[in-house]
Amino acid sequence: WERNVATYAMLDLLLFDKLRTVGGIRFEADDIEVATFNPFDPEEAVVAKLSDDDIFPAINVTFSLTDTMNLRGSYSETVNRPQLRELSEFEYYDVAETETVVGNPDLKTANFRNFDIRLEWFPSVYELQAVSFFYKDITKPIERVQEATSAGTRRYYINAKSGYATGLELEIRKGLGFIHPLFTNLTTNFNYTYTYSKVEMGSDITPIMTAAKRPLHGQSDHIINLVFDY
């Protein structure tokens, strides 16, 4: 089970005619408990507990360069908590990847510090062109790793030492009425993100089949979204 209790406060200020600041702080108390039972002895259980009390600040500053163009900068702190299965010592066989998988009850929450800067232009009320740069500094990222066993390989999860992800994002929202009057109510949304990431596993990776430094597991270099709205 997991229980999350949270509260936040936010302040929206127009400091000058062209400068707006939105800032706030969020408090979260999160408790996770996973009990793994022995099928041959239901009274025996291995219990993994994770309790976090976190304070997350955030601030967003918007400067109006013109009536249709903004420059935004933001900073925030977030977390990535382990999933219940990643905490459980239950071991199972993954048929798709032909390896056994086991959780790690000693996993800790990963912490993120996020920096973003964005230049956006609104050609019309329904249209947008924007470019963004982002950087995420990660403490104790949760990483998927493998180790060799007598039966093949086993997958499990650890907290790496540190990591980061940085990249560029392009976004376009465009009405298609200029092509033909039939397309007046049709809008296209295009988004492309390039991400470069690296994680430092830490000093003790002897049993792990991986490099000491590598990209974040599961992080794609390129992400493209294309949507049509009517």
Short mmCIF file of C-alpha atoms in Angstrom, two decimals:
data_model
loop_
_atom_site.label_atom_id
_atom_site.label_comp_id
_atom_site.label_asym_id
_atom_site.label_seq_id
_atom_site.Cartn_x
_atom_site.Cartn_y
_atom_site.Cartn_z
CA TRP A 1 0.00 0.00 0.00
CA GLU A 2 0.96 3.65 -0.42
CA ARG A 3 -0.37 6.76 1.29
CA ASN A 4 0.40 10.29 0.20
CA VAL A 5 -0.64 13.40 2.11
CA ALA A 6 0.19 16.74 0.52
CA THR A 7 -0.46 20.45 0.73
CA TYR A 8 0.84 23.46 -1.15
CA ALA A 9 0.85 27.24 -1.27
CA MET A 10 1.21 29.36 -4.42
CA LEU A 11 1.66 33.05 -5.13
CA ASP A 12 1.08 34.72 -8.51
CA LEU A 13 2.62 38.21 -8.79
CA LEU A 14 2.72 40.73 -11.61
CA LEU A 15 5.88 42.58 -10.62
CA PHE A 16 5.94 44.93 -13.61
CA ASP A 17 3.85 45.35 -16.74
CA LYS A 18 5.95 42.74 -18.53
CA LEU A 19 7.25 40.58 -15.70
CA ARG A 20 5.14 37.91 -13.98
CA THR A 21 6.29 35.51 -11.27
CA VAL A 22 4.49 32.39 -10.09
CA GLY A 23 6.08 30.64 -7.12
CA GLY A 24 5.10 28.14 -4.54
CA ILE A 25 6.04 25.36 -2.19
CA ARG A 26 4.58 21.88 -1.78
CA PHE A 27 4.87 19.52 1.20
CA GLU A 28 4.41 15.77 0.78
CA ALA A 29 4.38 12.98 3.36
CA ASP A 30 4.57 9.68 1.52
CA ASP A 31 4.57 6.19 3.05
CA ILE A 32 5.01 2.94 1.11
CA GLU A 33 4.91 -0.55 2.58
CA VAL A 34 5.29 -3.81 0.65
CA ALA A 35 5.03 -7.26 2.28
CA THR A 36 6.50 -10.21 0.38
CA PHE A 37 5.18 -13.57 1.63
CA ASN A 38 6.78 -16.99 1.47
CA PRO A 39 4.30 -19.26 -0.41
CA PHE A 40 5.41 -22.24 1.70
CA ASP A 41 5.05 -20.32 4.96
CA PRO A 42 2.31 -17.66 4.73
CA GLU A 43 3.15 -16.41 8.22
CA GLU A 44 6.64 -15.39 7.10
CA ALA A 45 6.96 -12.07 5.29
CA VAL A 46 9.70 -9.66 4.27
CA VAL A 47 8.45 -6.10 4.71
CA ALA A 48 9.95 -3.15 2.83
CA LYS A 49 9.09 0.35 4.08
CA LEU A 50 9.84 3.73 2.60
CA SER A 51 8.79 6.97 4.30
CA ASP A 52 9.54 10.42 2.91
CA ASP A 53 8.75 13.92 4.12
CA ASP A 54 9.60 16.27 1.28
CA ILE A 55 9.41 19.99 0.58
CA PHE A 56 9.32 20.96 -3.10
CA PRO A 57 9.89 24.62 -4.08
CA ALA A 58 9.03 25.89 -7.56
CA ILE A 59 9.24 29.23 -9.33
CA ASN A 60 8.34 30.36 -12.85
CA VAL A 61 9.28 33.79 -14.22
CA THR A 62 7.72 35.08 -17.47
CA PHE A 63 8.97 38.17 -19.30
CA SER A 64 6.83 39.54 -22.14
CA LEU A 65 9.22 40.52 -24.92
CA THR A 66 6.32 41.68 -27.11
CA ASP A 67 2.55 41.29 -27.09
CA THR A 68 2.90 37.89 -28.77
CA MET A 69 6.28 36.64 -27.48
CA ASN A 70 7.35 35.43 -24.02
CA LEU A 71 10.59 34.34 -22.43
CA ARG A 72 10.10 31.92 -19.52
CA GLY A 73 12.47 30.54 -16.92
CA SER A 74 11.63 28.04 -14.20
CA TYR A 75 13.10 25.98 -11.39
CA SER A 76 11.44 23.14 -9.51
CA GLU A 77 12.22 20.13 -7.35
CA THR A 78 10.49 16.77 -7.86
CA VAL A 79 10.97 13.10 -6.96
CA ASN A 80 10.73 9.65 -8.49
CA ARG A 81 9.58 7.06 -5.98
CA PRO A 82 10.11 3.31 -6.54
CA GLN A 83 7.17 1.22 -7.69
CA LEU A 84 5.75 -1.41 -5.37
CA ARG A 85 7.16 -4.25 -7.48
CA GLU A 86 10.60 -2.63 -7.51
CA LEU A 87 10.62 -2.67 -3.68
CA SER A 88 9.35 -6.24 -3.28
CA GLU A 89 11.79 -9.14 -2.87
CA PHE A 90 9.38 -11.32 -4.86
CA GLU A 91 11.23 -12.97 -7.76
CA TYR A 92 9.47 -13.83 -10.99
CA TYR A 93 10.33 -14.81 -14.57
CA ASP A 94 9.91 -12.25 -17.34
CA VAL A 95 8.85 -14.32 -20.36
CA ALA A 96 9.30 -11.44 -22.84
CA GLU A 97 12.91 -10.77 -21.85
CA THR A 98 13.75 -14.33 -20.72
CA GLU A 99 15.23 -13.40 -17.36
CA THR A 100 14.26 -13.46 -13.72
CA VAL A 101 13.36 -10.21 -11.98
CA VAL A 102 13.59 -9.34 -8.29
CA GLY A 103 12.95 -6.11 -6.38
CA ASN A 104 15.17 -4.31 -3.91
CA PRO A 105 13.66 -3.41 -0.49
CA ASP A 106 16.54 -0.97 0.15
CA LEU A 107 15.63 1.38 -2.70
CA LYS A 108 15.40 5.08 -1.89
CA THR A 109 13.51 7.90 -3.56
CA ALA A 110 15.31 9.70 -6.41
CA ASN A 111 15.42 13.51 -6.22
CA PHE A 112 15.30 15.89 -9.18
CA ARG A 113 16.27 19.54 -9.58
CA ASN A 114 14.75 20.88 -12.80
CA PHE A 115 15.89 23.96 -14.75
CA ASP A 116 13.98 25.16 -17.83
CA ILE A 117 14.13 28.14 -20.18
CA ARG A 118 11.59 28.64 -22.98
CA LEU A 119 11.05 31.13 -25.79
CA GLU A 120 7.49 31.12 -27.15
CA TRP A 121 5.65 33.02 -29.87
CA PHE A 122 1.88 33.14 -30.41
CA PRO A 123 1.18 34.11 -34.08
CA SER A 124 -2.55 33.89 -33.25
CA VAL A 125 -4.79 32.89 -30.36
CA TYR A 126 -4.72 29.22 -31.43
CA GLU A 127 -1.16 28.97 -32.71
CA LEU A 128 2.19 28.52 -30.98
CA GLN A 129 5.86 28.22 -31.86
CA ALA A 130 8.27 27.50 -29.00
CA VAL A 131 11.79 26.28 -28.26
CA SER A 132 12.86 25.10 -24.81
CA PHE A 133 16.08 24.07 -23.11
CA PHE A 134 16.00 21.88 -19.99
CA TYR A 135 18.42 20.38 -17.49
CA LYS A 136 17.59 17.87 -14.75
CA ASP A 137 20.06 17.09 -11.97
CA ILE A 138 19.27 13.71 -10.37
CA THR A 139 20.36 12.35 -6.99
CA LYS A 140 20.10 8.57 -6.46
CA PRO A 141 18.34 7.75 -9.75
CA ILE A 142 16.56 4.39 -9.73
CA GLU A 143 18.25 2.24 -12.35
CA ARG A 144 17.52 -1.17 -13.81
CA VAL A 145 20.58 -3.46 -13.86
CA GLN A 146 21.48 -7.10 -14.54
CA GLU A 147 23.73 -9.70 -12.97
CA ALA A 148 24.80 -13.11 -14.19
CA THR A 149 23.36 -16.20 -12.48
CA SER A 150 23.78 -19.94 -13.02
CA ALA A 151 20.45 -19.97 -14.89
CA GLY A 152 21.16 -16.94 -17.09
CA THR A 153 20.65 -13.33 -16.02
CA ARG A 154 18.66 -11.65 -13.27
CA ARG A 155 17.28 -8.11 -13.39
CA TYR A 156 16.98 -5.94 -10.32
CA TYR A 157 17.01 -2.28 -9.30
CA ILE A 158 19.50 -0.05 -7.49
CA ASN A 159 20.01 3.59 -6.60
CA ALA A 160 22.85 4.89 -8.74
CA LYS A 161 25.05 7.65 -7.34
CA SER A 162 23.89 10.52 -9.56
CA GLY A 163 22.75 11.44 -13.03
CA TYR A 164 21.47 14.17 -15.29
CA ALA A 165 19.36 14.70 -18.39
CA THR A 166 19.54 17.73 -20.66
CA GLY A 167 18.08 18.58 -24.01
CA LEU A 168 16.11 20.71 -26.40
CA GLU A 169 12.39 20.76 -27.20
CA LEU A 170 10.59 22.22 -30.22
CA GLU A 171 6.81 22.74 -30.29
CA ILE A 172 4.52 23.97 -33.06
CA ARG A 173 0.74 24.36 -32.96
CA LYS A 174 -0.65 25.49 -36.32
CA GLY A 175 -4.13 25.92 -37.76
CA LEU A 176 -4.55 24.36 -41.22
CA GLY A 177 -7.20 26.71 -42.56
CA PHE A 178 -4.58 28.35 -44.82
CA ILE A 179 -4.49 25.16 -46.93
CA HIS A 180 -8.22 25.08 -47.74
CA PRO A 181 -11.45 26.36 -46.09
CA LEU A 182 -12.37 22.71 -45.39
CA PHE A 183 -9.50 22.62 -42.88
CA THR A 184 -10.59 25.73 -40.96
CA ASN A 185 -11.38 23.72 -37.79
CA LEU A 186 -8.31 21.47 -38.08
CA THR A 187 -5.19 22.12 -36.01
CA THR A 188 -1.91 20.22 -35.93
CA ASN A 189 0.39 19.92 -32.91
CA PHE A 190 4.01 18.88 -33.44
CA ASN A 191 6.52 18.27 -30.67
CA TYR A 192 10.13 17.06 -30.87
CA THR A 193 12.47 16.49 -27.93
CA TYR A 194 16.15 15.59 -27.99
CA THR A 195 17.57 14.34 -24.69
CA TYR A 196 21.13 13.56 -23.67
CA SER A 197 21.46 11.73 -20.36
CA LYS A 198 24.16 10.17 -18.24
CA VAL A 199 24.15 8.30 -14.95
CA GLU A 200 27.10 7.51 -12.68
CA MET A 201 26.50 4.09 -11.14
CA GLY A 202 28.84 4.48 -8.16
CA SER A 203 31.95 2.75 -6.87
CA ASP A 204 30.66 -0.80 -6.21
CA ILE A 205 29.32 -2.23 -9.46
CA THR A 206 31.38 -5.46 -9.48
CA PRO A 207 28.44 -7.92 -9.81
CA ILE A 208 26.52 -5.69 -12.21
CA MET A 209 26.66 -6.16 -15.98
CA THR A 210 26.96 -2.50 -16.96
CA ALA A 211 29.37 0.39 -17.41
CA ALA A 212 30.33 2.75 -14.58
CA LYS A 213 28.79 5.61 -16.59
CA ARG A 214 25.97 5.20 -19.09
CA PRO A 215 22.75 6.83 -20.34
CA LEU A 216 19.71 6.67 -18.07
CA HIS A 217 17.91 3.38 -18.60
CA GLY A 218 14.80 3.73 -20.74
CA GLN A 219 15.55 7.31 -21.77
CA SER A 220 15.04 7.83 -25.51
CA ASP A 221 17.35 10.24 -27.34
CA HIS A 222 14.54 11.36 -29.66
CA ILE A 223 10.81 11.74 -28.96
CA ILE A 224 8.33 12.93 -31.60
CA ASN A 225 4.60 13.61 -31.15
CA LEU A 226 2.22 14.58 -33.98
CA VAL A 227 -1.45 15.28 -33.21
CA PHE A 228 -4.36 16.50 -35.33
CA ASP A 229 -7.28 18.19 -33.56
CA TYR A 230 -10.70 18.87 -35.09
#
